[in-house]
Structure formats: structure tokens, C-alpha cells
mmCIF file of C-alpha atoms in Angstrom:
data_model
loop_
_atom_site.group_PDB
_atom_site.id
_atom_site.type_symbol
_atom_site.label_atom_id
_atom_site.label_comp_id
_atom_site.label_asym_id
_atom_site.label_seq_id
_atom_site.Cartn_x
_atom_site.Cartn_y
_atom_site.Cartn_z
ATOM 1 C CA MET A 1 175.865 72.839 47.088
ATOM 2 C CA SER A 2 176.730 72.637 50.829
ATOM 3 C CA THR A 3 175.324 70.200 53.536
ATOM 4 C CA ALA A 4 172.737 72.252 55.097
ATOM 5 C CA ASP A 5 171.823 73.396 51.518
ATOM 6 C CA ARG A 6 171.049 69.714 50.495
ATOM 7 C CA ASN A 7 169.071 69.346 53.759
ATOM 8 C CA LEU A 8 167.171 72.416 53.154
ATOM 9 C CA THR A 9 166.445 71.170 49.926
ATOM 10 C CA GLY A 10 165.401 67.685 51.171
ATOM 11 C CA LEU A 11 163.021 69.270 53.851
ATOM 12 C CA HIS A 12 161.170 71.411 51.204
ATOM 13 C CA ARG A 13 160.633 68.415 48.463
ATOM 14 C CA ARG A 14 159.178 66.286 51.330
ATOM 15 C CA TRP A 15 157.183 69.070 53.453
ATOM 16 C CA GLY A 16 156.065 70.931 50.294
ATOM 17 C CA LEU A 17 157.400 74.047 52.819
ATOM 18 C CA SER A 18 158.681 76.053 49.740
ATOM 19 C CA PRO A 19 156.553 77.656 47.658
ATOM 20 C CA SER A 20 158.691 76.683 44.503
ATOM 21 C CA THR A 21 157.888 72.790 46.012
ATOM 22 C CA LEU A 22 154.724 73.310 47.264
ATOM 23 C CA ALA A 23 152.517 69.966 45.906
ATOM 24 C CA PRO A 24 149.185 70.886 44.647
ATOM 25 C CA GLY A 25 147.489 68.483 47.009
ATOM 26 C CA CYS A 26 148.766 70.189 50.077
ATOM 27 C CA PHE A 27 144.902 70.876 51.051
ATOM 28 C CA ALA A 28 144.249 67.229 52.001
ATOM 29 C CA SER A 29 145.472 67.664 55.371
ATOM 30 C CA VAL A 30 142.606 70.421 55.783
ATOM 31 C CA MET A 31 140.201 67.909 54.449
ATOM 32 C CA ALA A 32 141.162 65.172 56.683
ATOM 33 C CA THR A 33 141.404 67.523 59.976
ATOM 34 C CA GLY A 34 138.197 69.195 59.203
ATOM 35 C CA ILE A 35 136.175 66.415 58.604
ATOM 36 C CA VAL A 36 137.358 64.522 62.094
ATOM 37 C CA SER A 37 136.282 68.165 63.793
ATOM 38 C CA ILE A 38 132.807 67.617 62.098
ATOM 39 C CA GLY A 39 133.043 63.872 63.285
ATOM 40 C CA ALA A 40 133.482 65.220 66.542
ATOM 41 C CA GLU A 41 130.624 67.773 66.936
ATOM 42 C CA LEU A 42 128.206 64.885 65.592
ATOM 43 C CA LYS A 43 129.276 62.801 68.544
ATOM 44 C CA GLU A 44 128.718 65.746 70.694
ATOM 45 C CA LEU A 45 132.482 66.437 71.748
ATOM 46 C CA HIS A 46 132.536 70.020 71.460
ATOM 47 C CA SER A 47 135.733 70.891 72.555
ATOM 48 C CA LEU A 48 137.612 68.264 70.821
ATOM 49 C CA SER A 49 135.975 69.951 67.746
ATOM 50 C CA VAL A 50 136.672 73.086 68.164
ATOM 51 C CA GLY A 51 140.122 72.245 68.639
ATOM 52 C CA LEU A 52 140.397 70.381 65.450
ATOM 53 C CA PHE A 53 138.595 73.071 63.826
ATOM 54 C CA TRP A 54 141.079 75.725 64.666
ATOM 55 C CA ILE A 55 144.277 73.242 63.493
ATOM 56 C CA ALA A 56 142.187 72.583 60.206
ATOM 57 C CA VAL A 57 142.147 76.814 59.969
ATOM 58 C CA ALA A 58 145.772 76.952 60.740
ATOM 59 C CA LEU A 59 146.663 74.784 58.021
ATOM 60 C CA TYR A 60 144.409 76.399 55.691
ATOM 61 C CA VAL A 61 146.096 79.723 56.149
ATOM 62 C CA SER A 62 149.366 78.252 55.805
ATOM 63 C CA PHE A 63 148.862 76.673 52.758
ATOM 64 C CA THR A 64 146.824 79.596 51.324
ATOM 65 C CA VAL A 65 149.887 81.948 51.714
ATOM 66 C CA LEU A 66 152.328 79.477 50.371
ATOM 67 C CA THR A 67 149.769 78.879 47.329
ATOM 68 C CA VAL A 68 149.589 82.685 46.645
ATOM 69 C CA VAL A 69 153.438 83.317 46.754
ATOM 70 C CA ARG A 70 153.963 80.075 44.410
ATOM 71 C CA ILE A 71 151.798 81.595 41.898
ATOM 72 C CA LEU A 72 153.098 85.097 42.192
ATOM 73 C CA ARG A 73 156.977 83.787 42.230
ATOM 74 C CA TYR A 74 156.692 80.511 40.511
ATOM 75 C CA PRO A 75 154.233 80.883 37.747
ATOM 76 C CA GLU A 76 155.928 78.312 35.376
ATOM 77 C CA ALA A 77 155.944 75.325 38.348
ATOM 78 C CA VAL A 78 152.410 76.116 38.926
ATOM 79 C CA ARG A 79 151.762 75.780 35.234
ATOM 80 C CA ALA A 80 153.889 72.856 34.950
ATOM 81 C CA ASP A 81 151.665 71.109 37.463
ATOM 82 C CA LEU A 82 148.454 72.354 35.683
ATOM 83 C CA HIS A 83 149.334 70.390 32.683
ATOM 84 C CA ASP A 84 150.531 67.538 34.575
ATOM 85 C CA PRO A 85 147.725 64.792 34.855
ATOM 86 C CA SER A 86 149.401 62.847 37.956
ATOM 87 C CA ARG A 87 149.646 66.242 40.155
ATOM 88 C CA ALA A 88 146.804 68.497 38.184
ATOM 89 C CA PHE A 89 143.813 67.264 40.182
ATOM 90 C CA GLY A 90 145.247 67.680 43.589
ATOM 91 C CA PHE A 91 144.616 71.159 43.145
ATOM 92 C CA PHE A 92 140.854 70.057 43.759
ATOM 93 C CA THR A 93 141.858 69.576 47.441
ATOM 94 C CA ALA A 94 141.891 73.519 47.690
ATOM 95 C CA VAL A 95 138.448 73.337 46.999
ATOM 96 C CA ALA A 96 137.629 70.561 49.247
ATOM 97 C CA GLY A 97 139.585 71.978 51.874
ATOM 98 C CA THR A 98 137.715 75.219 52.066
ATOM 99 C CA ASN A 99 134.152 73.573 51.603
ATOM 100 C CA VAL A 100 135.033 71.248 54.842
ATOM 101 C CA LEU A 101 135.701 74.545 56.855
ATOM 102 C CA ALA A 102 132.384 75.837 55.762
ATOM 103 C CA THR A 103 130.583 73.050 56.783
ATOM 104 C CA GLY A 104 132.469 73.262 60.132
ATOM 105 C CA LEU A 105 130.961 76.644 60.178
ATOM 106 C CA VAL A 106 127.932 75.772 59.603
ATOM 107 C CA GLY A 107 127.979 72.965 62.194
ATOM 108 C CA PHE A 108 129.288 76.242 65.066
ATOM 109 C CA GLY A 109 126.480 78.614 63.708
ATOM 110 C CA LEU A 110 128.371 80.901 62.198
ATOM 111 C CA ILE A 111 126.354 81.606 59.246
ATOM 112 C CA PRO A 112 127.517 84.474 57.470
ATOM 113 C CA LEU A 113 131.312 83.154 57.480
ATOM 114 C CA ALA A 114 130.396 80.005 56.261
ATOM 115 C CA LEU A 115 128.476 81.984 53.465
ATOM 116 C CA ALA A 116 131.777 83.122 52.517
ATOM 117 C CA PHE A 117 133.206 80.387 52.721
ATOM 118 C CA PHE A 118 130.888 78.560 50.468
ATOM 119 C CA ALA A 119 131.171 81.577 48.055
ATOM 120 C CA LEU A 120 134.861 80.773 47.783
ATOM 121 C CA GLY A 121 134.536 77.269 47.493
ATOM 122 C CA GLY A 122 131.953 77.676 44.563
ATOM 123 C CA LEU A 123 134.250 80.398 42.912
ATOM 124 C CA LEU A 124 137.346 78.087 43.159
ATOM 125 C CA TRP A 125 135.006 74.855 41.607
ATOM 126 C CA LEU A 126 133.849 76.955 38.628
ATOM 127 C CA VAL A 127 137.611 77.713 37.769
ATOM 128 C CA LEU A 128 139.430 74.663 38.341
ATOM 129 C CA GLY A 129 136.108 72.300 37.793
ATOM 130 C CA TYR A 130 136.394 73.576 34.198
ATOM 131 C CA GLY A 131 140.148 74.493 34.010
ATOM 132 C CA ILE A 132 142.061 71.365 35.339
ATOM 133 C CA PRO A 133 140.282 69.083 32.934
ATOM 134 C CA PHE A 134 141.165 71.110 29.680
ATOM 135 C CA THR A 135 145.043 71.716 31.358
ATOM 136 C CA ALA A 136 145.498 68.180 32.375
ATOM 137 C CA ILE A 137 143.993 66.135 29.782
ATOM 138 C CA LEU A 138 143.571 68.237 26.382
ATOM 139 C CA GLY A 139 146.525 70.663 27.318
ATOM 140 C CA SER A 140 148.814 67.568 28.771
ATOM 141 C CA SER A 141 152.194 66.556 26.995
ATOM 142 C CA THR A 142 152.264 63.069 28.304
ATOM 143 C CA ARG A 143 151.046 60.419 25.928
ATOM 144 C CA PRO A 144 148.786 58.465 26.769
ATOM 145 C CA VAL A 145 147.517 60.767 29.160
ATOM 146 C CA SER A 146 146.035 57.415 31.215
ATOM 147 C CA ALA A 147 149.625 56.651 32.151
ATOM 148 C CA GLY A 148 149.329 59.525 34.247
ATOM 149 C CA VAL A 149 146.009 58.788 36.332
ATOM 150 C CA ASN A 150 146.257 57.863 39.477
ATOM 151 C CA GLY A 151 144.051 58.220 43.022
ATOM 152 C CA THR A 152 144.174 62.448 43.115
ATOM 153 C CA TRP A 153 141.610 62.085 40.322
ATOM 154 C CA LEU A 154 138.767 61.234 42.622
ATOM 155 C CA VAL A 155 139.288 64.357 44.252
ATOM 156 C CA TRP A 156 137.607 66.207 41.245
ATOM 157 C CA ALA A 157 134.502 64.025 42.208
ATOM 158 C CA VAL A 158 135.074 65.118 46.490
ATOM 159 C CA ALA A 159 135.426 68.733 45.153
ATOM 160 C CA ALA A 160 131.701 68.774 43.348
ATOM 161 C CA GLN A 161 130.598 66.631 46.287
ATOM 162 C CA SER A 162 131.905 69.490 48.897
ATOM 163 C CA VAL A 163 129.801 72.029 47.180
ATOM 164 C CA ALA A 164 126.758 69.697 47.589
ATOM 165 C CA VAL A 165 127.637 69.224 51.029
ATOM 166 C CA VAL A 166 127.532 73.132 51.913
ATOM 167 C CA ALA A 167 124.688 74.005 49.854
ATOM 168 C CA ALA A 168 122.453 71.648 51.546
ATOM 169 C CA SER A 169 123.669 72.310 54.866
ATOM 170 C CA LEU A 170 123.577 76.159 54.391
ATOM 171 C CA GLY A 171 119.788 75.036 53.062
ATOM 172 C CA ILE A 172 119.473 73.012 56.290
ATOM 173 C CA GLU A 173 120.271 75.926 58.641
ATOM 174 C CA LEU A 174 119.275 79.051 57.018
ATOM 175 C CA PRO A 175 115.156 78.854 57.719
ATOM 176 C CA ASN A 176 116.314 78.553 61.845
ATOM 177 C CA THR A 177 117.903 82.117 61.336
ATOM 178 C CA ALA A 178 117.373 85.712 61.084
ATOM 179 C CA TYR A 179 119.562 85.433 57.268
ATOM 180 C CA LEU A 180 116.452 83.271 55.528
ATOM 181 C CA GLU A 181 115.579 84.212 52.236
ATOM 182 C CA PRO A 182 113.354 82.111 49.994
ATOM 183 C CA CYS A 183 115.299 82.967 47.177
ATOM 184 C CA LEU A 184 118.425 81.962 48.419
ATOM 185 C CA VAL A 185 117.157 78.674 50.422
ATOM 186 C CA ALA A 186 115.952 77.304 46.538
ATOM 187 C CA PHE A 187 119.436 78.442 45.154
ATOM 188 C CA LEU A 188 121.005 76.316 47.624
ATOM 189 C CA ALA A 189 118.525 73.368 47.242
ATOM 190 C CA LEU A 190 119.509 73.658 43.687
ATOM 191 C CA ALA A 191 123.018 73.730 43.606
ATOM 192 C CA ALA A 192 122.847 70.674 46.456
ATOM 193 C CA VAL A 193 120.827 68.452 43.666
ATOM 194 C CA VAL A 194 123.237 69.613 40.257
ATOM 195 C CA MET A 195 126.162 69.193 42.274
ATOM 196 C CA TRP A 196 125.238 65.831 44.277
ATOM 197 C CA ALA A 197 124.543 64.838 39.833
ATOM 198 C CA VAL A 198 127.773 65.946 38.952
ATOM 199 C CA GLY A 199 130.199 64.604 41.747
ATOM 200 C CA LEU A 200 128.603 61.010 41.072
ATOM 201 C CA ALA A 201 129.022 61.364 37.393
ATOM 202 C CA LEU A 202 132.673 62.261 38.014
ATOM 203 C CA TYR A 203 132.824 59.566 40.353
ATOM 204 C CA VAL A 204 132.266 57.067 37.632
ATOM 205 C CA VAL A 205 134.401 59.168 34.826
ATOM 206 C CA CYS A 206 137.416 58.911 37.447
ATOM 207 C CA VAL A 207 136.755 55.288 38.425
ATOM 208 C CA ILE A 208 136.870 54.309 34.630
ATOM 209 C CA ALA A 209 139.882 56.212 33.866
ATOM 210 C CA ILE A 210 141.795 54.448 36.770
ATOM 211 C CA GLY A 211 140.569 50.881 35.345
ATOM 212 C CA VAL A 212 141.829 52.033 32.282
ATOM 213 C CA ARG A 213 145.191 53.199 33.775
ATOM 214 C CA VAL A 214 145.499 49.947 35.772
ATOM 215 C CA LEU A 215 144.775 47.481 32.949
ATOM 216 C CA ARG A 216 147.071 49.390 30.218
ATOM 217 C CA HIS A 217 150.127 50.236 31.817
ATOM 218 C CA ARG A 218 152.044 48.739 34.766
ATOM 219 C CA PHE A 219 150.659 49.234 38.210
ATOM 220 C CA GLY A 220 152.789 47.819 40.998
ATOM 221 C CA PRO A 221 152.646 48.080 44.838
ATOM 222 C CA LYS A 222 154.615 51.979 44.798
ATOM 223 C CA ASP A 223 151.586 52.961 42.642
ATOM 224 C CA LEU A 224 148.816 51.775 45.058
ATOM 225 C CA ASP A 225 149.843 54.462 47.613
ATOM 226 C CA ALA A 226 147.162 56.411 49.962
ATOM 227 C CA PRO A 227 145.469 58.690 47.074
ATOM 228 C CA TYR A 228 143.425 55.261 46.234
ATOM 229 C CA TRP A 229 141.787 55.316 49.522
ATOM 230 C CA VAL A 230 139.731 58.480 47.928
ATOM 231 C CA THR A 231 137.575 55.397 45.947
ATOM 232 C CA MET A 232 136.091 55.351 49.350
ATOM 233 C CA GLY A 233 135.876 58.617 50.268
ATOM 234 C CA ALA A 234 134.488 60.010 47.522
ATOM 235 C CA LEU A 235 131.885 57.637 48.104
ATOM 236 C CA ALA A 236 131.361 58.355 51.524
ATOM 237 C CA ILE A 237 131.047 62.147 50.891
ATOM 238 C CA THR A 238 128.281 61.271 48.026
ATOM 239 C CA ILE A 239 126.311 59.688 50.564
ATOM 240 C CA VAL A 240 126.632 62.950 53.020
ATOM 241 C CA ALA A 241 125.738 65.412 50.229
ATOM 242 C CA GLY A 242 122.653 63.080 49.641
ATOM 243 C CA SER A 243 121.493 62.545 53.400
ATOM 244 C CA ARG A 244 121.505 66.295 53.658
ATOM 245 C CA ILE A 245 119.509 66.476 50.747
ATOM 246 C CA LEU A 246 117.177 64.170 52.364
ATOM 247 C CA ASP A 247 116.801 66.621 55.265
ATOM 248 C CA LEU A 248 116.295 70.028 53.130
ATOM 249 C CA GLY A 249 112.601 70.968 53.399
ATOM 250 C CA ASP A 250 110.083 70.191 50.820
ATOM 251 C CA ALA A 251 110.320 71.881 46.887
ATOM 252 C CA PRO A 252 109.518 70.334 43.628
ATOM 253 C CA LEU A 253 112.924 69.831 42.850
ATOM 254 C CA LEU A 254 113.487 68.018 45.924
ATOM 255 C CA GLU A 255 110.411 65.779 45.569
ATOM 256 C CA ALA A 256 111.435 64.792 42.237
ATOM 257 C CA THR A 257 114.741 63.163 42.974
ATOM 258 C CA ARG A 258 114.459 62.514 46.512
ATOM 259 C CA VAL A 259 113.689 58.906 46.263
ATOM 260 C CA LEU A 260 116.704 58.775 43.491
ATOM 261 C CA VAL A 261 118.877 60.380 46.121
ATOM 262 C CA GLY A 262 117.364 58.271 48.918
ATOM 263 C CA ALA A 263 117.905 54.761 47.632
ATOM 264 C CA SER A 264 121.146 55.945 45.739
ATOM 265 C CA SER A 265 122.605 57.131 49.260
ATOM 266 C CA ALA A 266 122.059 53.753 50.573
ATOM 267 C CA LEU A 267 124.019 51.382 47.900
ATOM 268 C CA LEU A 268 126.690 53.630 47.882
ATOM 269 C CA TRP A 269 126.980 53.300 51.445
ATOM 270 C CA ALA A 270 127.017 49.474 51.106
ATOM 271 C CA ILE A 271 129.675 49.659 48.228
ATOM 272 C CA ALA A 272 131.718 52.098 50.573
ATOM 273 C CA THR A 273 131.648 49.562 53.341
ATOM 274 C CA TRP A 274 132.684 46.710 51.025
ATOM 275 C CA LEU A 275 136.013 48.965 49.950
ATOM 276 C CA VAL A 276 137.142 49.460 53.563
ATOM 277 C CA PRO A 277 138.519 45.704 53.962
ATOM 278 C CA ALA A 278 139.842 45.658 50.214
ATOM 279 C CA LEU A 279 141.300 49.017 50.840
ATOM 280 C CA VAL A 280 143.132 47.321 54.011
ATOM 281 C CA ALA A 281 144.333 44.471 51.971
ATOM 282 C CA ALA A 282 145.899 46.735 49.455
ATOM 283 C CA GLY A 283 147.904 48.365 52.308
ATOM 284 C CA ALA A 284 149.114 44.976 53.521
ATOM 285 C CA TRP A 285 150.343 43.976 50.074
ATOM 286 C CA ARG A 286 151.843 47.122 49.424
ATOM 287 C CA HIS A 287 153.546 47.243 52.776
ATOM 288 C CA ALA A 288 153.700 43.489 54.448
ATOM 289 C CA VAL A 289 154.478 41.590 51.360
ATOM 290 C CA HIS A 290 156.155 44.002 48.852
ATOM 291 C CA ARG A 291 158.117 45.602 51.874
ATOM 292 C CA VAL A 292 157.133 49.284 50.683
ATOM 293 C CA PRO A 293 158.508 51.262 53.471
ATOM 294 C CA MET A 294 155.796 52.677 55.641
ATOM 295 C CA THR A 295 157.107 56.728 56.080
ATOM 296 C CA TYR A 296 155.560 59.754 56.344
ATOM 297 C CA SER A 297 154.518 61.599 53.058
ATOM 298 C CA ALA A 298 151.948 64.426 52.900
ATOM 299 C CA GLY A 299 149.763 62.137 50.754
ATOM 300 C CA LEU A 300 148.998 59.994 54.095
ATOM 301 C CA TRP A 301 146.002 62.647 54.738
ATOM 302 C CA SER A 302 144.398 61.322 51.381
ATOM 303 C CA MET A 303 143.785 58.368 53.501
ATOM 304 C CA VAL A 304 143.024 59.718 56.788
ATOM 305 C CA PHE A 305 140.218 62.037 55.138
ATOM 306 C CA PRO A 306 138.110 59.050 53.709
ATOM 307 C CA VAL A 307 138.221 57.213 57.144
ATOM 308 C CA GLY A 308 137.168 60.488 59.028
ATOM 309 C CA MET A 309 134.445 60.849 56.186
ATOM 310 C CA TYR A 310 133.111 57.347 56.347
ATOM 311 C CA THR A 311 132.065 58.287 59.930
ATOM 312 C CA VAL A 312 130.380 61.132 58.818
ATOM 313 C CA ALA A 313 128.797 59.559 56.008
ATOM 314 C CA SER A 314 127.375 56.372 58.626
ATOM 315 C CA ILE A 315 126.245 58.933 60.931
ATOM 316 C CA TYR A 316 124.039 61.219 58.793
ATOM 317 C CA LEU A 317 122.576 58.496 56.413
ATOM 318 C CA GLY A 318 121.653 56.289 59.707
ATOM 319 C CA ARG A 319 119.754 59.525 60.835
ATOM 320 C CA SER A 320 118.361 60.612 57.678
ATOM 321 C CA ASP A 321 117.119 57.316 56.884
ATOM 322 C CA HIS A 322 116.303 56.157 60.462
ATOM 323 C CA VAL A 323 118.408 53.185 60.351
ATOM 324 C CA PRO A 324 119.975 53.076 64.083
ATOM 325 C CA ALA A 325 122.715 50.011 62.890
ATOM 326 C CA ILE A 326 124.189 52.281 59.852
ATOM 327 C CA GLU A 327 124.478 55.120 62.652
ATOM 328 C CA TRP A 328 125.744 53.393 65.386
ATOM 329 C CA ILE A 329 128.734 52.102 63.040
ATOM 330 C CA GLY A 330 129.350 55.759 62.185
ATOM 331 C CA ILE A 331 129.386 56.706 66.015
ATOM 332 C CA HIS A 332 131.934 54.155 66.864
ATOM 333 C CA TRP A 333 133.796 54.266 63.756
ATOM 334 C CA TYR A 334 134.736 57.619 64.930
ATOM 335 C CA TRP A 335 137.341 56.342 67.275
ATOM 336 C CA ILE A 336 139.044 54.617 64.470
ATOM 337 C CA ALA A 337 139.254 58.047 62.431
ATOM 338 C CA LEU A 338 140.423 59.817 65.363
ATOM 339 C CA THR A 339 143.047 57.047 65.755
ATOM 340 C CA VAL A 340 144.491 57.097 62.299
ATOM 341 C CA TRP A 341 144.253 61.088 62.415
ATOM 342 C CA ALA A 342 146.226 61.126 65.127
ATOM 343 C CA ILE A 343 148.957 58.648 64.026
ATOM 344 C CA VAL A 344 149.134 60.700 61.139
ATOM 345 C CA PHE A 345 149.623 63.679 62.725
ATOM 346 C CA VAL A 346 152.066 62.683 65.379
ATOM 347 C CA THR A 347 154.191 60.860 62.174
ATOM 348 C CA MET A 348 153.913 64.181 60.573
ATOM 349 C CA VAL A 349 155.238 66.048 63.676
ATOM 350 C CA THR A 350 157.813 63.548 64.796
ATOM 351 C CA SER A 351 159.407 63.580 61.205
ATOM 352 C CA PHE A 352 159.436 66.826 60.580
ATOM 353 C CA VAL A 353 161.288 67.346 64.047
ATOM 354 C CA ARG A 354 163.822 64.767 63.042
ATOM 355 C CA THR A 355 164.273 66.481 59.490
ATOM 356 C CA LEU A 356 165.302 69.439 61.200
ATOM 357 C CA ARG A 357 167.494 68.023 63.485
ATOM 358 C CA SER A 358 169.585 66.455 60.738
ATOM 359 C CA ARG A 359 170.264 69.857 58.955
#
């Protein structure tokens, strides 16, 4: 193999720009950029929100094309990922990425397009939500399966909650548009509550699985990578879903669950807030104490998404529960989220340019 070929192979492996080596979690950048865009809209920074949204759309289109090509040209590689418990749950980033864009479209008032993305996100959830656990757990050759558990498993819960967020957001906005259909609004309310509950249950399952992995298998600083930030991000999106549900209109199902959802959201926000310093300390332990190099990898977007989602969760919860202090935290935390996004984005572009120059 020539030097140019080796460099190209390295570029593909590092960036996932080749369909043959595309990472299952490639849509994490869409999730991260989309949620920072939503946060900007909540802060009434409309121009910034639109700019970030279009970046998220560009990333989404690019990775969708690469994913389709990969499925058609490299089915064996896709099948191997589906049966690998350490990689398979990354496919749920496609669900969450689709629904983050749908939520952004709701915020911009593009309801028909948001409904289309919601339908696509729901379909992806039905296919992957039932398929991935069977292929990655029951169909895996890895034994024990717990050895392959990592932070990407939590995206399973994030994907479920992303469906709940879009359903609730559409249920809130439809009565204010010409697209009002009582049966559709009732369905959206039901879907939001059901998926909120499913997502919360999946979070508990994933945290238990990660606990087993940490206790039963070697877990060093190199294993504690960026996707473990989703332990906080999954809670944050659960809070957003709960806050959106609280803002839905009156319905028998909502009346029966409103107290539970409201109390759970406040409790989960407290836990998510407590996790932030712990995750920062874990990063310091990994990089400062054990000297694990801080270089760009696609997994860093799994850290950006939770940081951005914490902003959105705090703003929504503060407004729905009428707690100005929580909303204030979210509004000011946004600048941290935007800074982290910018650092990772610039690092990504810089690293990409350097990789091209080294070819």
C-alpha cells in the first residue's frame, strides 16, 4: 500500500468519510448542532439559531447519503455493527438526530415538514428500538455481552425521549395552526406520555448495564470516553420531554400523569445538575491524571449534545414549573454550550484540514 493509500485509509477511519468505515453514531454531530440551535432560539438569538440549524441539516444530509450507500454496498459491515454491543446502539443517533431537526422545525413554525420528520423519526424508532436489542444482545457473539456495554447504550433512551419531545411539541403547536385535528393532537399526547415512560425505563436499564460493566470488567481511563456524558444528556432530554408534556392541553391521560411527570422532571434536573461536576472530574482524571491525549474524535459530539441539552432542559423546566432560578441557569449555561460546540467544531475542521495536508 502506498503512502497516499495509507493516509486515505487513516482519513476514512478517523473521520468516517467512507461508507465502508462509517461509524454507527455518526449522527451525534447532528444532535449536538441541532440542540444548540434550539437553545439559541429559546434565547431569541434567531439568526444564530438558523445558522446552526442549517449546519445540522448539512451534516444530516451528508451522513444520510453515506449511510444509505453503506447499507447498499457494505451490508456485511452494517450487519457486523448491528451484532456488536459496543457499536450497535450508536445507530440510535439517527433517530435522535431526525427528531432534533423535527423539534427545530416546530420552533420555526414549519409544521408540515416537522410532521414529516416526526413520522420518519417514529418509523426509525420502531425499526431500531425493537431490532437493535435483539441483534446487539441476543444475536451477539460477544460473551459476556456486558463486556461491550459503553456510554452509547444511553442513546437508546435518548432516542425514545426524542420521539416524546417532538410529539409533545407538535401537540402544543398544532392547536395554534390551521393543521388542527383533534384526533391527531390526542394521538400526539398519548405518544408523548408513552415514549417519556419508555425512555425513562430504558435509562434505568442502561445505567444498570453500565454499572455491571464497570463492576465486572476492567474499566480504565481510556474506557471513560466522551459518550459517558450521555448519562447526563439522557436525563436532560427526559426533562425536556416532561416539561413539554406539562405544557400540553387538558386530556384525561395527561391529568392522570401530570403530577408524576412534573415531580420526576424536577428530581431528574437535580440529578443531572449533580452529574455535571462528576463528569468534569472524570474528564480531568482521564486526561490530566492519566495523560490520555485530548485529540479530536467523532465521539466528542456525544459530549456536546448533553451540554446543549442541559441548557434547553433548564429553560423549559424553569418556564413550565415557574422557577425563574432554573430558567436563569439554563439561559446563562447556553454560553458554555455554545463555547463547547464551537471548540469541538473548530477542532473538527482543523483536524480535518491537517489530515488532508498530511496525505
